[in-house]
JSON list of C-alpha atoms in Angstrom, two decimals:
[
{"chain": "A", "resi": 158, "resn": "UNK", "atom": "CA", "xyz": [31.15, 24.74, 77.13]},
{"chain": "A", "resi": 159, "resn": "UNK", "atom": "CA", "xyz": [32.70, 26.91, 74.62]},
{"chain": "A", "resi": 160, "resn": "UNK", "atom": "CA", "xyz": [34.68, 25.13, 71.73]},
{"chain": "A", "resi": 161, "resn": "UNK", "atom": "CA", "xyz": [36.27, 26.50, 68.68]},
{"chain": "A", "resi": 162, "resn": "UNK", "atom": "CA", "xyz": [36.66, 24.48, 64.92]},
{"chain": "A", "resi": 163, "resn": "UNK", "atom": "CA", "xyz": [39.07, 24.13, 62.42]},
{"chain": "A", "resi": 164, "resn": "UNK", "atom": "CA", "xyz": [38.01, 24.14, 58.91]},
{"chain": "A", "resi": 165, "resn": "UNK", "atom": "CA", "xyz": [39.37, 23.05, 55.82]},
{"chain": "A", "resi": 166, "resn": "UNK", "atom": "CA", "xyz": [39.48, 26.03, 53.23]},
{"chain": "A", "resi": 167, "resn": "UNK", "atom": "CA", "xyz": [36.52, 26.37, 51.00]},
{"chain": "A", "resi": 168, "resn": "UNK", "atom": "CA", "xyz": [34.62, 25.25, 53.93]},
{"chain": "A", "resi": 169, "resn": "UNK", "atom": "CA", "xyz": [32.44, 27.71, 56.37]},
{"chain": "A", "resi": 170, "resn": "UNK", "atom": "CA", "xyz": [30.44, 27.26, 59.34]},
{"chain": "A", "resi": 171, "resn": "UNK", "atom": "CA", "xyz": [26.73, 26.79, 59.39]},
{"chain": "A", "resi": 172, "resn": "UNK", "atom": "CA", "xyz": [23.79, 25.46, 61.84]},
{"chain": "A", "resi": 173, "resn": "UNK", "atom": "CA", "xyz": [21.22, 23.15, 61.27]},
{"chain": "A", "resi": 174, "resn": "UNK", "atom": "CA", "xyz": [18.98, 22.22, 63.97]},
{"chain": "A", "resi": 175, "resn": "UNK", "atom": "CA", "xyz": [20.61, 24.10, 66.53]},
{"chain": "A", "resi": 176, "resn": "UNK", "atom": "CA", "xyz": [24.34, 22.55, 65.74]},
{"chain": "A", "resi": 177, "resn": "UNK", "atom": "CA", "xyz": [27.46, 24.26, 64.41]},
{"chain": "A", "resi": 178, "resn": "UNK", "atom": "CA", "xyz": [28.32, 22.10, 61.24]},
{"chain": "A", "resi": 179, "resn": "UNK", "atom": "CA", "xyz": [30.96, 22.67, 58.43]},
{"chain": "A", "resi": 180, "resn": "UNK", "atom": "CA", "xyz": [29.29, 23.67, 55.17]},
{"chain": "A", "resi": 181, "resn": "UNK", "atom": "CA", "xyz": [31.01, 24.22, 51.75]},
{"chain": "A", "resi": 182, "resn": "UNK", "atom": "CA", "xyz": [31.04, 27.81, 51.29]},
{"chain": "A", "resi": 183, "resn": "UNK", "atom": "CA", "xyz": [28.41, 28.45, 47.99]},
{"chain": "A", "resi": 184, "resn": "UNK", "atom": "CA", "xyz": [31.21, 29.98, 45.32]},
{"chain": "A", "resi": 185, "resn": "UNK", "atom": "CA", "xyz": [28.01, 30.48, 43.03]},
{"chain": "A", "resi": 186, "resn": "UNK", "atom": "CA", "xyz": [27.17, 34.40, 43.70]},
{"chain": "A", "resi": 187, "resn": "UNK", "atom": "CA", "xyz": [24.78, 36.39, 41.80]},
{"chain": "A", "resi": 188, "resn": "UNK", "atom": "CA", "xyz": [26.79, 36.77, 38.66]},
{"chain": "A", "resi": 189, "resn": "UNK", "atom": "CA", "xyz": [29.13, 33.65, 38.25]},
{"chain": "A", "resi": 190, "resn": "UNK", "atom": "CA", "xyz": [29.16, 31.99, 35.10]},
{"chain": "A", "resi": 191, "resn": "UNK", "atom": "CA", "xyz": [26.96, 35.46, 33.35]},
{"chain": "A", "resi": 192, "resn": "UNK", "atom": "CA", "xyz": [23.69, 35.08, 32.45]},
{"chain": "A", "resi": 193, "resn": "UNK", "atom": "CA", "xyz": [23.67, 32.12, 30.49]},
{"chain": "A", "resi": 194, "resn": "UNK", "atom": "CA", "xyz": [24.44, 29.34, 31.99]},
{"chain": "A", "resi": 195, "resn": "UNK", "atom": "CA", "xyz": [24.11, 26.89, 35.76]},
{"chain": "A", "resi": 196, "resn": "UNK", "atom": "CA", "xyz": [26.94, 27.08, 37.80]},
{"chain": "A", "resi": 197, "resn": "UNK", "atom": "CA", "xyz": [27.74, 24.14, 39.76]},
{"chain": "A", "resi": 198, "resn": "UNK", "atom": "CA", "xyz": [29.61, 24.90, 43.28]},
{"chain": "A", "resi": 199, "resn": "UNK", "atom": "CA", "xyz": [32.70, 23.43, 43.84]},
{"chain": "A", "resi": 200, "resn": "UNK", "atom": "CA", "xyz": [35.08, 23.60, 46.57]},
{"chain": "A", "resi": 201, "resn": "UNK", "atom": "CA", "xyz": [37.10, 26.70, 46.88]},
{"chain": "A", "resi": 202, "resn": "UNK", "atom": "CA", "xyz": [35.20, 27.17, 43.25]},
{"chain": "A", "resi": 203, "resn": "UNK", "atom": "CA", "xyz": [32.86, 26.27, 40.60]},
{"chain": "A", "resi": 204, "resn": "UNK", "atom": "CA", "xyz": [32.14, 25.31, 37.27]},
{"chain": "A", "resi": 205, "resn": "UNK", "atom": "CA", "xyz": [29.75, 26.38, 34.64]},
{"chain": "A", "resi": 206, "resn": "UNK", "atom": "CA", "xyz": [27.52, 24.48, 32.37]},
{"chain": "A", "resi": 207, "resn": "UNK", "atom": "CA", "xyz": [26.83, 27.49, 29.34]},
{"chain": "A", "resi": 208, "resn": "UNK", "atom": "CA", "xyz": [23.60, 27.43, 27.71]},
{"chain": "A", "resi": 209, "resn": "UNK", "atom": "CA", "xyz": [23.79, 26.27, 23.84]},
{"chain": "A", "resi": 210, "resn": "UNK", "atom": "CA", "xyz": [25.54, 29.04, 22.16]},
{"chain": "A", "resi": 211, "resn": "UNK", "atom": "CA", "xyz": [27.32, 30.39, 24.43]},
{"chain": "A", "resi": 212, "resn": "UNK", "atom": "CA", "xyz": [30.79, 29.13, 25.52]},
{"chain": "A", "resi": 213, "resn": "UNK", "atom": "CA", "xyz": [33.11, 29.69, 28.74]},
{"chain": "A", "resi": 214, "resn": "UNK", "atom": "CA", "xyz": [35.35, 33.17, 28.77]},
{"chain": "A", "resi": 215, "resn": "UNK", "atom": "CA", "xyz": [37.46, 32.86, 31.81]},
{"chain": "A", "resi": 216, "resn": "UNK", "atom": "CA", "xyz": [34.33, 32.56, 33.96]},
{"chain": "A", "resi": 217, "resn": "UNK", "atom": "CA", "xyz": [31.63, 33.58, 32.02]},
{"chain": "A", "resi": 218, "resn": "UNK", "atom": "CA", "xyz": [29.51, 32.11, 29.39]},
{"chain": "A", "resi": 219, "resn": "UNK", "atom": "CA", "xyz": [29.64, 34.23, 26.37]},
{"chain": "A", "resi": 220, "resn": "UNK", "atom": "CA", "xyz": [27.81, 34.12, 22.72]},
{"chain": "A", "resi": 221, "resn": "UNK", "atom": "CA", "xyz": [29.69, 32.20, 20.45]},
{"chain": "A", "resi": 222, "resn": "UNK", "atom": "CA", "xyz": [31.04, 34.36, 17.58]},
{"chain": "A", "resi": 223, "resn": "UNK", "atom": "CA", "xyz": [30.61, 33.56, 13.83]},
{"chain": "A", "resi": 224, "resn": "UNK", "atom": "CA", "xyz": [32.98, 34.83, 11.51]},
{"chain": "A", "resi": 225, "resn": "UNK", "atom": "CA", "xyz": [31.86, 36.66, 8.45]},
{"chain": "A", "resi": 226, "resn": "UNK", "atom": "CA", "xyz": [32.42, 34.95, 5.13]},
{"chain": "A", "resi": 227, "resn": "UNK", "atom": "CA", "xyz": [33.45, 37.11, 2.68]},
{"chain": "A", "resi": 228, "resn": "UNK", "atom": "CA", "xyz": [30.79, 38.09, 0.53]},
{"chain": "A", "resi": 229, "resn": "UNK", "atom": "CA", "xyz": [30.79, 40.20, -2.87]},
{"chain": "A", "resi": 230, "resn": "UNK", "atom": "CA", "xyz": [28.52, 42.43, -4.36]},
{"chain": "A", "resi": 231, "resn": "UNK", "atom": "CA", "xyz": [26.56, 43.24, -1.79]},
{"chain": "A", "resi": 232, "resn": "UNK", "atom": "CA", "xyz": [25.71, 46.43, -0.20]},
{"chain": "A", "resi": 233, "resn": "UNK", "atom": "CA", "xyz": [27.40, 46.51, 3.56]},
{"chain": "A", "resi": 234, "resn": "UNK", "atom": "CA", "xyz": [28.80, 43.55, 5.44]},
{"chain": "A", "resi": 235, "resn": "UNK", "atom": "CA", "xyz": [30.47, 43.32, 8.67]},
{"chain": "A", "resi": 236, "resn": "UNK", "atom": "CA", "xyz": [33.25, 41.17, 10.28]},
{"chain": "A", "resi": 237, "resn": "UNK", "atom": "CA", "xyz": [31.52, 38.67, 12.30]},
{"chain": "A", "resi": 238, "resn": "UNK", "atom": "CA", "xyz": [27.99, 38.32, 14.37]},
{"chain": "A", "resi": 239, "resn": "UNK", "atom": "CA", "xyz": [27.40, 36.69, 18.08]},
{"chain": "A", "resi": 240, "resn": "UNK", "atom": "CA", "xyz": [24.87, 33.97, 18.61]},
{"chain": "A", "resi": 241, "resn": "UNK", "atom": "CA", "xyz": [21.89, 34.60, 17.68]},
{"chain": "A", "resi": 242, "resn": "UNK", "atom": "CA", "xyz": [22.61, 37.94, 16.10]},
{"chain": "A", "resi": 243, "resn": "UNK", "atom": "CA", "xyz": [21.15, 38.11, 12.59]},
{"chain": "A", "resi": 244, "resn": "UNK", "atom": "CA", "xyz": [21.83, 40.48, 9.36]},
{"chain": "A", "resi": 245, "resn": "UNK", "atom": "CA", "xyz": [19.69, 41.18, 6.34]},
{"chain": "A", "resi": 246, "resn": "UNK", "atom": "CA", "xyz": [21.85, 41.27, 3.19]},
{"chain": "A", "resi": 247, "resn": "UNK", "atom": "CA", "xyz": [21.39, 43.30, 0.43]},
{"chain": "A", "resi": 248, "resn": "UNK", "atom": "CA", "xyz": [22.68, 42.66, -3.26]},
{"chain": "A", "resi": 249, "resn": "UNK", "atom": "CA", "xyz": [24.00, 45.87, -4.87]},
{"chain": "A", "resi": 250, "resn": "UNK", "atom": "CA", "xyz": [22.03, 47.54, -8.14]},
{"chain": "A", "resi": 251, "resn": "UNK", "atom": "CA", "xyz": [22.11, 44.59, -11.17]},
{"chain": "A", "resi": 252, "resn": "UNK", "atom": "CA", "xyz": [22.78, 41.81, -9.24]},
{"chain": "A", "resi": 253, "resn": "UNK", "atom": "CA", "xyz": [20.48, 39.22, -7.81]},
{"chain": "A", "resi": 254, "resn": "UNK", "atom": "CA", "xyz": [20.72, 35.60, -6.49]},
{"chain": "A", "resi": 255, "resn": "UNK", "atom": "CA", "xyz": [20.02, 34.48, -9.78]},
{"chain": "A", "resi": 256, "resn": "UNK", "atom": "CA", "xyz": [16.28, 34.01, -9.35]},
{"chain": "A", "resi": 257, "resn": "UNK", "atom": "CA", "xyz": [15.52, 37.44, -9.57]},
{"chain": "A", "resi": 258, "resn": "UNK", "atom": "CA", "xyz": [15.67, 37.78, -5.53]},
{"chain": "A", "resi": 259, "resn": "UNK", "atom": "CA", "xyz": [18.23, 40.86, -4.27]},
{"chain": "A", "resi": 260, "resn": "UNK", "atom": "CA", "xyz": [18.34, 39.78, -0.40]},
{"chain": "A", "resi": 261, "resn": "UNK", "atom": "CA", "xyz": [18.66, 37.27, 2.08]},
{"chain": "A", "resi": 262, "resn": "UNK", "atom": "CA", "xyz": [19.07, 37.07, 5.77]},
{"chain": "A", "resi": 263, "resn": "UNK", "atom": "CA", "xyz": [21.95, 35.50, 7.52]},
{"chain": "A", "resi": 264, "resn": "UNK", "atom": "CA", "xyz": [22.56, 34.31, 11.58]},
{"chain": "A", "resi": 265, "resn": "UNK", "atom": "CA", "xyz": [24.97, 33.36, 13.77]},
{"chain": "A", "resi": 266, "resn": "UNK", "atom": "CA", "xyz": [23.67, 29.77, 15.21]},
{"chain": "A", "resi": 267, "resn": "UNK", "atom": "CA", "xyz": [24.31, 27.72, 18.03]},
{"chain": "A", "resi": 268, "resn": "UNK", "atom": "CA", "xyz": [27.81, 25.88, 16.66]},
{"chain": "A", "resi": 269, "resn": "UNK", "atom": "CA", "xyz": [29.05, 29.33, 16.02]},
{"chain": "A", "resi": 270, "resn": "UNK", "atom": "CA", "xyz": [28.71, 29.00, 12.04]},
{"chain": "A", "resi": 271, "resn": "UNK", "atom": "CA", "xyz": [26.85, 31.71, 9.31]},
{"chain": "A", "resi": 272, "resn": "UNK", "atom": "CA", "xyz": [23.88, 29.90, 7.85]},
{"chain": "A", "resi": 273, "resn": "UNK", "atom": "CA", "xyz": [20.65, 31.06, 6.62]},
{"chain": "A", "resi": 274, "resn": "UNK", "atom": "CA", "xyz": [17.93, 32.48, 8.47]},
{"chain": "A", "resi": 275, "resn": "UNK", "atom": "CA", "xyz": [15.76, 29.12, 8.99]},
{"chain": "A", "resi": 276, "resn": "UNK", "atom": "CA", "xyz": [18.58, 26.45, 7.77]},
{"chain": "A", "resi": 277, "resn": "UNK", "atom": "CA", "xyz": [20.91, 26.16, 5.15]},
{"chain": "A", "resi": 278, "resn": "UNK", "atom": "CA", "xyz": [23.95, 26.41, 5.61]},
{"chain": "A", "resi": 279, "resn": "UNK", "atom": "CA", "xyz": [25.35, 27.40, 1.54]},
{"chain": "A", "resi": 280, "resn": "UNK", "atom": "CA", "xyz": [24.77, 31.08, 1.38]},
{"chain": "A", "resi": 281, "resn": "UNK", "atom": "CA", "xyz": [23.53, 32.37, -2.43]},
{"chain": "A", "resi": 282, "resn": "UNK", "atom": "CA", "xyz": [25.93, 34.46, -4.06]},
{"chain": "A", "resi": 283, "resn": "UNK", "atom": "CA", "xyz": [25.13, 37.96, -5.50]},
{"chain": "A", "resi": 284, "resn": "UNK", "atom": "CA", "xyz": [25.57, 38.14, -9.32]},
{"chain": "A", "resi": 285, "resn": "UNK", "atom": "CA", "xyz": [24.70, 40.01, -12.46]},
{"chain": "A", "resi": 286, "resn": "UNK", "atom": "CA", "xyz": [21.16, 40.18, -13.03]},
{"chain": "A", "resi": 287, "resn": "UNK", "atom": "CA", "xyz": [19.74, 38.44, -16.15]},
{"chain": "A", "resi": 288, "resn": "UNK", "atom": "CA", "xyz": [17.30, 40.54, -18.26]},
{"chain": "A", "resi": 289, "resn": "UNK", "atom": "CA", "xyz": [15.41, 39.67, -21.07]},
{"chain": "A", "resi": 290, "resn": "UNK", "atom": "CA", "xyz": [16.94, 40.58, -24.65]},
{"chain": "A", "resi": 291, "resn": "UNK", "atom": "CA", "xyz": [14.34, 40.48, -27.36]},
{"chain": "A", "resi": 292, "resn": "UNK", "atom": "CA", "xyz": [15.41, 41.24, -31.36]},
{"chain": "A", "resi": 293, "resn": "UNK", "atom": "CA", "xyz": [14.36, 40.37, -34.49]},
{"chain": "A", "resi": 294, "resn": "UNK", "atom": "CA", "xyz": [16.78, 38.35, -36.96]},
{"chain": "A", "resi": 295, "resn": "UNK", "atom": "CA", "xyz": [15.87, 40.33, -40.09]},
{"chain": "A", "resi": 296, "resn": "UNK", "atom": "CA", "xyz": [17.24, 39.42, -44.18]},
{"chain": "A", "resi": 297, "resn": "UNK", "atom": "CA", "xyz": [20.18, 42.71, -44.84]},
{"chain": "A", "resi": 298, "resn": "UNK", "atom": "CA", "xyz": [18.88, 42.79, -48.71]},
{"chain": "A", "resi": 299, "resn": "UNK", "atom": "CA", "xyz": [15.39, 42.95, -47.45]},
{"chain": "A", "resi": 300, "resn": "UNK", "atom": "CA", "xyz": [15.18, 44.51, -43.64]},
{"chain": "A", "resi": 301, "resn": "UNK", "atom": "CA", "xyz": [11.51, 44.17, -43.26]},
{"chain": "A", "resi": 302, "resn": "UNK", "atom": "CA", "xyz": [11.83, 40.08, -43.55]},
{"chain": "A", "resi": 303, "resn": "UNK", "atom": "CA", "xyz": [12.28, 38.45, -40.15]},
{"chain": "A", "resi": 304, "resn": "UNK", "atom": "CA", "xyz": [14.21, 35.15, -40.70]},
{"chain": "A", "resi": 305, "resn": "UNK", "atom": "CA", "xyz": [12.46, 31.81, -39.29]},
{"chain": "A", "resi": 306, "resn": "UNK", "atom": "CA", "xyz": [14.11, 29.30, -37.81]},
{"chain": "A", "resi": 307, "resn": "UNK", "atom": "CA", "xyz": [17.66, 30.87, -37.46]},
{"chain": "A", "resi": 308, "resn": "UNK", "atom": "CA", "xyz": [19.79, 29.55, -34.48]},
{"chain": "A", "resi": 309, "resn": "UNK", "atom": "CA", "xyz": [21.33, 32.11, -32.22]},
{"chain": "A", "resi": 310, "resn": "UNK", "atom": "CA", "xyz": [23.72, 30.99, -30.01]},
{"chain": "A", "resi": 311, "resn": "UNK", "atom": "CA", "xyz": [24.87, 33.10, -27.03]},
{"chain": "A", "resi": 312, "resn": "UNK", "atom": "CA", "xyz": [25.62, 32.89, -23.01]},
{"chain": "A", "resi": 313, "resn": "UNK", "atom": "CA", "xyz": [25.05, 29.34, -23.67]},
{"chain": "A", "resi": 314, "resn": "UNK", "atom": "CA", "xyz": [21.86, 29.34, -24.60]},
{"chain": "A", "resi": 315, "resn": "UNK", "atom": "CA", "xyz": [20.58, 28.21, -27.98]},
{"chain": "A", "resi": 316, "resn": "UNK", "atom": "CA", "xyz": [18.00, 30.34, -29.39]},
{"chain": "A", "resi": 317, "resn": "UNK", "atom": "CA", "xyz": [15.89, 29.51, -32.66]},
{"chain": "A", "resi": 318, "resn": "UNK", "atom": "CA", "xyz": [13.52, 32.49, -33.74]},
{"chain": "A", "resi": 319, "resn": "UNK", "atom": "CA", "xyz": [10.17, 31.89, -34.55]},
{"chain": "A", "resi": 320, "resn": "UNK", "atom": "CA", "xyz": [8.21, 32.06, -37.73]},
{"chain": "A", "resi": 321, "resn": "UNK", "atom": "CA", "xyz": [8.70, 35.86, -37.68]},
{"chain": "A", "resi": 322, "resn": "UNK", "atom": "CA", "xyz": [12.29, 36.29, -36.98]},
{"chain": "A", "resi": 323, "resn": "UNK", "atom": "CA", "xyz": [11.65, 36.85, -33.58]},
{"chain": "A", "resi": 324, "resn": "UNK", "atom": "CA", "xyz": [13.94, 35.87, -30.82]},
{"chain": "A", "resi": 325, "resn": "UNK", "atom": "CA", "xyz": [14.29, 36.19, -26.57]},
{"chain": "A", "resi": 326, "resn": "UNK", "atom": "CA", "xyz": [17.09, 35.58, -24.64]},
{"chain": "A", "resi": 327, "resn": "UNK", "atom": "CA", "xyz": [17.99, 36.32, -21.08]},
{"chain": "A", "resi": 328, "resn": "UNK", "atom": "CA", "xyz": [21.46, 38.07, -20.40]},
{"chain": "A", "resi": 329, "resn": "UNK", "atom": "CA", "xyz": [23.30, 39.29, -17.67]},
{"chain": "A", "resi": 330, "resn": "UNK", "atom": "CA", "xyz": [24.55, 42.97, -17.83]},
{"chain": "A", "resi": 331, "resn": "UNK", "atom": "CA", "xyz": [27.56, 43.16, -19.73]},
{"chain": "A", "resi": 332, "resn": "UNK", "atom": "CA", "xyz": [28.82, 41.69, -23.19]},
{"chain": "A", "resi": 333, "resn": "UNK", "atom": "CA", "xyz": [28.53, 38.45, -24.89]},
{"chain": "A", "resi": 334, "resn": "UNK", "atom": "CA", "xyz": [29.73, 37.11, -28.09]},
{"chain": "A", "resi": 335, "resn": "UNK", "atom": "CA", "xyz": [27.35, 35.38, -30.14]},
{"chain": "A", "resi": 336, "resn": "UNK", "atom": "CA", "xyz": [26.86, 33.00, -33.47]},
{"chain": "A", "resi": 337, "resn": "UNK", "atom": "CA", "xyz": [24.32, 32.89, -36.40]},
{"chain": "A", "resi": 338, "resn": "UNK", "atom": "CA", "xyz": [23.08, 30.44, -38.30]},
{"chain": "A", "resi": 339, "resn": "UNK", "atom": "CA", "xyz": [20.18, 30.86, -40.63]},
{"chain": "A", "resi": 340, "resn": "UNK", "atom": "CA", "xyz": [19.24, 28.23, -43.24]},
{"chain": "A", "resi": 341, "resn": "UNK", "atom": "CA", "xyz": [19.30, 29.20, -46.71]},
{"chain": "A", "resi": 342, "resn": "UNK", "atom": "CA", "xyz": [20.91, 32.62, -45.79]},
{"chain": "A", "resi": 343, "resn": "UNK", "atom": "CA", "xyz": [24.78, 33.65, -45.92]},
{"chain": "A", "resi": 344, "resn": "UNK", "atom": "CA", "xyz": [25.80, 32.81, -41.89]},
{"chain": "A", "resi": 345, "resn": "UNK", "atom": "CA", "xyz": [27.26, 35.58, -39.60]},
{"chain": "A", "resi": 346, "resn": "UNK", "atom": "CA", "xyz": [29.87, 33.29, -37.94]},
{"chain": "A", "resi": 347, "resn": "UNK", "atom": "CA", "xyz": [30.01, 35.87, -35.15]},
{"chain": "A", "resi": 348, "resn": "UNK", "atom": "CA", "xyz": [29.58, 39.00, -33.15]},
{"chain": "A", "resi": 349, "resn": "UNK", "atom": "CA", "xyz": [29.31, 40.39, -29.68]},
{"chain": "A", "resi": 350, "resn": "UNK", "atom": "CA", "xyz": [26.28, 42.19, -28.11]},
{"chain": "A", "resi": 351, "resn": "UNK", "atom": "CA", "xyz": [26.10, 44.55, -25.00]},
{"chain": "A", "resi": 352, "resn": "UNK", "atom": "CA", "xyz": [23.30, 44.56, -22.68]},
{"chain": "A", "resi": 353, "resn": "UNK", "atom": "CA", "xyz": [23.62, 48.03, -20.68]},
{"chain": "A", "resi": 354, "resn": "UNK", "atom": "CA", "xyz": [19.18, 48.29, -19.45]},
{"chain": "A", "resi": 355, "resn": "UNK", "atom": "CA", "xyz": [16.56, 46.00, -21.26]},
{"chain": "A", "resi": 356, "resn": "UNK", "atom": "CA", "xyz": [16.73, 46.74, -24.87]},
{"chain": "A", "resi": 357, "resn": "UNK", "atom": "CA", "xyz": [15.37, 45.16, -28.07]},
{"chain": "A", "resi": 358, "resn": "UNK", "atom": "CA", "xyz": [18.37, 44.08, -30.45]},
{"chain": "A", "resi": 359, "resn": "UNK", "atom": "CA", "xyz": [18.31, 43.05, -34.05]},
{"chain": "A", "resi": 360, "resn": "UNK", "atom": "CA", "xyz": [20.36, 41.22, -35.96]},
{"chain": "A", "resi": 361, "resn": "UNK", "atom": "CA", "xyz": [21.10, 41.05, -40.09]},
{"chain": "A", "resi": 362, "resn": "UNK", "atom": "CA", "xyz": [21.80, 38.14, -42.38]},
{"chain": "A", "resi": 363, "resn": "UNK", "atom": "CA", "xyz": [22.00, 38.35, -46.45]},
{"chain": "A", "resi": 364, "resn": "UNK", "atom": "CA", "xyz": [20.60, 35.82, -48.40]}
]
């Protein structure tokens, strides 16, 4: 005979094996919780379970965002990146990481931090380049006598010429003061000298 049911919301009717039953009503459609990530039915709802990097918006699992640390001297940047979004970096003309490389890559991992394309999570810094400086420390009574042995002092590196006179140092662009000593010779306390390309440099004492 002909009955009729009362269901609880979130509830629906359903049959299985011939008999009218009360199911819960499947709140997981096609698109709930986005593409990444399980949702879980509830009743009269559900809940999602994201997929690592990705977090719940409302009711959707989104890509984690990674704010951009500011970075200087390079070529372009932007504001932030979404997991797993990655960005080559560039270091602008004269600069380099300090080992003569000019790039690096960067990505927005799982925990929604910027680290290094495969780990690390201390980004290099872009700075002046270093270039090699070579001279000649050279007697001022006698300019065609290199001085041996003299100690040059500059960018913090100590520098002793060789048998010649000769000397190499590597500077950044820019310009550094610098201090002489040469044994047996009249000492230039001090000076400055400007790297603006490669160059050769040379330097005077008087005996």
């Amino acid at each position: 005979f002909p009955y009729t049911t009362l269901f609880r919301s979130g509830f629906e009717v359903e049959t299985i094996g011939g008999e009218l039953m009360c199911g819960n009503i499947n709140d997981c459609g096609a698109n709930a919780c986005g593409g990444h990530g399980v949702c879980h039915d509830l009743v009269n709802g559900f809940r999602c379970e994201c997929d690592t990097g990705y977090e719940l918006q409302g009711d959707t699992c989104a890509a984690k965002t990674c704010a951009m640390p500011a970075l200087q001297h390079v070529t372009s940047t932007v504001g932030s990146l979404q997991f797993p979004q990655t960005l080559f970096v560039e270091c602008v003309a004269n600069h380099d990481l300090g080992n003569g490389q000019t790039n690096f890559n960067v990505q927005c991992n799982a925990n929604g931090q910027i680290t290094l394309v495969g780990g690390g999570a201390s980004l290099p810094t872009c700075r002046a380049a270093n270039f090699a400086v070579t001279g000649r420390i050279v007697d001022a009574q006698a300019p065609t006598q290199g001085i041996p042995h003299a100690t040059l002092v500059i960018a913090g590196q100590t520098i002793t010429t060789d048998a010649s006179g000769h000397y190499s140092v590597s500077l950044a662009q820019g310009t550094h003061t610098y201090s002489l000593n040469s044994n047996g010779f009249i000492t230039i306390s001090s000076g400055s000298m400007t790297r603006s390309e490669e160059h050769t440099s040379e330097l005077q004492s008087r005996s």
